[in-house]
C-alpha cells in the first residue's frame, strides 16, 4: 500500500495540533526499566504482550485541504471503515458499530483496516502493542485502533 505525502503531512499536522482521538486523559502506566522483547507495560509492570486480551477501539478523523481536522461528532462525513483480526471472517470493529470490543491477541496476529479503496495490514508486534495504538490512513481519513491490555 502506498502512503502519500498528503497522508504523512496530515499526520504531522494533526500531531502538531495536539489532537487526541478519544479524549481520554488516562495516564499511561510507566515501567522502569522499560519493557523490551515480547513484553508490554501495564499497571502491574512488564507483562507478556501475547496470549492475552485487549480492548480495541476505533476512532476516525477526517482532514481536508489546509488540514482542518473534524472529529466523529456529526460535523463531517466519514467513509465506512472495517477492522479485521487475522483468522476472523467478520470485522471486529466497524465505523458504523460499537466503539470498542475485546479481542484475543496471539503472536503473529495482525489487523487489517479496510477503507473504501485501500487496505492496511498491520502485524501486531510487541513494539506496536507497547505503543498502544495503530494508525493507518488514506487520502482524507485517518483510522486509529487503540489497543488497551486487559488484566491477565
GROMACS .gro file of C-alpha atoms in nm:
model
  152
    1UNK     CA    1   0.000   0.000   0.000
    2UNK     CA    2   0.135   0.341  -0.090
    3UNK     CA    3   0.130   0.621   0.160
    4UNK     CA    4   0.115   0.965   0.010
    5UNK     CA    5   0.295   1.282   0.111
    6UNK     CA    6  -0.051   1.422   0.190
    7UNK     CA    7  -0.113   1.145   0.444
    8UNK     CA    8   0.224   1.194   0.611
    9UNK     CA    9   0.185   1.574   0.615
   10UNK     CA   10  -0.164   1.542   0.760
   11UNK     CA   11  -0.045   1.304   1.029
   12UNK     CA   12   0.226   1.553   1.124
   13UNK     CA   13  -0.022   1.841   1.116
   14UNK     CA   14  -0.262   1.654   1.342
   15UNK     CA   15   0.019   1.570   1.584
   16UNK     CA   16   0.125   1.935   1.583
   17UNK     CA   17  -0.230   2.041   1.664
   18UNK     CA   18  -0.217   1.818   1.971
   19UNK     CA   19  -0.535   1.638   1.876
   20UNK     CA   20  -0.628   1.323   2.059
   21UNK     CA   21  -0.851   1.064   1.904
   22UNK     CA   22  -1.059   0.960   2.203
   23UNK     CA   23  -1.050   1.244   2.456
   24UNK     CA   24  -0.931   1.018   2.738
   25UNK     CA   25  -0.689   1.178   2.984
   26UNK     CA   26  -0.595   0.850   3.149
   27UNK     CA   27  -0.223   0.841   3.231
   28UNK     CA   28  -0.029   0.560   3.069
   29UNK     CA   29   0.148   0.317   3.305
   30UNK     CA   30   0.521   0.370   3.337
   31UNK     CA   31   0.763   0.080   3.377
   32UNK     CA   32   1.122   0.116   3.496
   33UNK     CA   33   1.321  -0.033   3.344
   34UNK     CA   34   1.131  -0.006   3.015
   35UNK     CA   35   0.972  -0.323   2.886
   36UNK     CA   36   1.150  -0.492   2.596
   37UNK     CA   37   1.116  -0.802   2.381
   38UNK     CA   38   0.768  -0.956   2.389
   39UNK     CA   39   0.659  -0.760   2.699
   40UNK     CA   40   0.432  -0.456   2.737
   41UNK     CA   41   0.396  -0.212   3.025
   42UNK     CA   42   0.078  -0.248   3.234
   43UNK     CA   43  -0.028  -0.124   3.574
   44UNK     CA   44   0.123  -0.448   3.711
   45UNK     CA   45   0.464  -0.384   3.547
   46UNK     CA   46   0.609  -0.561   3.245
   47UNK     CA   47   0.384  -0.846   3.130
   48UNK     CA   48   0.361  -1.067   2.819
   49UNK     CA   49   0.223  -0.886   2.511
   50UNK     CA   50   0.077  -1.201   2.357
   51UNK     CA   51  -0.172  -1.469   2.461
   52UNK     CA   52  -0.385  -1.202   2.628
   53UNK     CA   53  -0.698  -0.996   2.566
   54UNK     CA   54  -0.704  -0.632   2.459
   55UNK     CA   55  -0.980  -0.373   2.444
   56UNK     CA   56  -0.966  -0.246   2.083
   57UNK     CA   57  -1.121   0.094   2.000
   58UNK     CA   58  -1.162   0.251   1.655
   59UNK     CA   59  -1.151   0.627   1.605
   60UNK     CA   60  -1.160   0.812   1.276
   61UNK     CA   61  -1.052   1.164   1.187
   62UNK     CA   62  -1.110   1.341   0.859
   63UNK     CA   63  -0.900   1.625   0.728
   64UNK     CA   64  -0.933   1.843   0.422
   65UNK     CA   65  -0.723   2.085   0.229
   66UNK     CA   66  -0.534   2.303   0.474
   67UNK     CA   67  -0.555   2.011   0.720
   68UNK     CA   68  -0.867   2.122   0.904
   69UNK     CA   69  -0.950   1.830   1.129
   70UNK     CA   70  -1.304   1.728   1.207
   71UNK     CA   71  -1.390   1.457   1.454
   72UNK     CA   72  -1.666   1.200   1.462
   73UNK     CA   73  -1.920   1.435   1.617
   74UNK     CA   74  -2.164   1.458   1.330
   75UNK     CA   75  -1.985   1.760   1.183
   76UNK     CA   76  -1.827   1.566   0.897
   77UNK     CA   77  -1.898   1.271   0.672
   78UNK     CA   78  -1.671   0.971   0.722
   79UNK     CA   79  -1.644   0.664   0.500
   80UNK     CA   80  -1.724   0.314   0.611
   81UNK     CA   81  -1.415   0.155   0.771
   82UNK     CA   82  -1.388  -0.205   0.892
   83UNK     CA   83  -1.117  -0.362   1.110
   84UNK     CA   84  -1.040  -0.732   1.081
   85UNK     CA   85  -0.834  -0.954   1.311
   86UNK     CA   86  -0.635  -1.226   1.136
   87UNK     CA   87  -0.822  -1.555   1.136
   88UNK     CA   88  -1.167  -1.389   1.162
   89UNK     CA   89  -1.406  -1.358   0.868
   90UNK     CA   90  -1.625  -1.084   1.015
   91UNK     CA   91  -1.496  -0.739   1.114
   92UNK     CA   92  -1.416  -0.690   1.483
   93UNK     CA   93  -1.485  -0.316   1.458
   94UNK     CA   94  -1.676  -0.102   1.209
   95UNK     CA   95  -1.716   0.273   1.181
   96UNK     CA   96  -2.094   0.216   1.198
   97UNK     CA   97  -2.086  -0.015   1.500
   98UNK     CA   98  -1.979  -0.027   1.865
   99UNK     CA   99  -1.685   0.190   1.965
  100UNK     CA  100  -1.485  -0.094   2.119
  101UNK     CA  101  -1.457  -0.470   2.150
  102UNK     CA  102  -1.244  -0.723   2.335
  103UNK     CA  103  -1.007  -0.938   2.126
  104UNK     CA  104  -0.752  -1.207   2.196
  105UNK     CA  105  -0.404  -1.142   2.057
  106UNK     CA  106  -0.154  -1.419   1.990
  107UNK     CA  107   0.196  -1.391   1.847
  108UNK     CA  108   0.166  -1.347   1.470
  109UNK     CA  109  -0.177  -1.178   1.485
  110UNK     CA  110  -0.243  -0.887   1.254
  111UNK     CA  111  -0.510  -0.625   1.194
  112UNK     CA  112  -0.649  -0.532   0.855
  113UNK     CA  113  -0.809  -0.190   0.824
  114UNK     CA  114  -1.037  -0.166   0.519
  115UNK     CA  115  -1.116   0.172   0.366
  116UNK     CA  116  -1.345   0.200   0.061
  117UNK     CA  117  -1.049   0.200  -0.179
  118UNK     CA  118  -0.750   0.070   0.022
  119UNK     CA  119  -0.648  -0.177   0.291
  120UNK     CA  120  -0.376  -0.153   0.555
  121UNK     CA  121  -0.236  -0.474   0.704
  122UNK     CA  122  -0.050  -0.425   1.032
  123UNK     CA  123   0.124  -0.704   1.222
  124UNK     CA  124   0.057  -0.686   1.597
  125UNK     CA  125   0.414  -0.678   1.722
  126UNK     CA  126   0.510  -0.624   2.086
  127UNK     CA  127   0.652  -0.283   1.989
  128UNK     CA  128   0.320  -0.176   1.833
  129UNK     CA  129   0.127  -0.309   2.132
  130UNK     CA  130   0.362  -0.119   2.368
  131UNK     CA  131   0.285   0.198   2.168
  132UNK     CA  132  -0.084   0.141   2.248
  133UNK     CA  133  -0.230   0.214   1.905
  134UNK     CA  134  -0.200   0.151   1.534
  135UNK     CA  135  -0.267   0.427   1.283
  136UNK     CA  136  -0.338   0.395   0.914
  137UNK     CA  137  -0.489   0.628   0.660
  138UNK     CA  138  -0.591   0.708   0.311
  139UNK     CA  139  -0.632   1.046   0.148
  140UNK     CA  140  -0.857   1.249   0.377
  141UNK     CA  141  -0.915   0.991   0.653
  142UNK     CA  142  -0.705   0.860   0.941
  143UNK     CA  143  -0.807   0.549   1.135
  144UNK     CA  144  -0.658   0.468   1.475
  145UNK     CA  145  -0.710   0.142   1.662
  146UNK     CA  146  -0.620   0.184   2.028
  147UNK     CA  147  -0.511  -0.138   2.199
  148UNK     CA  148  -0.553  -0.142   2.578
  149UNK     CA  149  -0.435  -0.461   2.754
  150UNK     CA  150  -0.686  -0.631   2.980
  151UNK     CA  151  -0.562  -0.768   3.314
  152UNK     CA  152  -0.420  -1.121   3.294
   0.00000   0.00000   0.00000
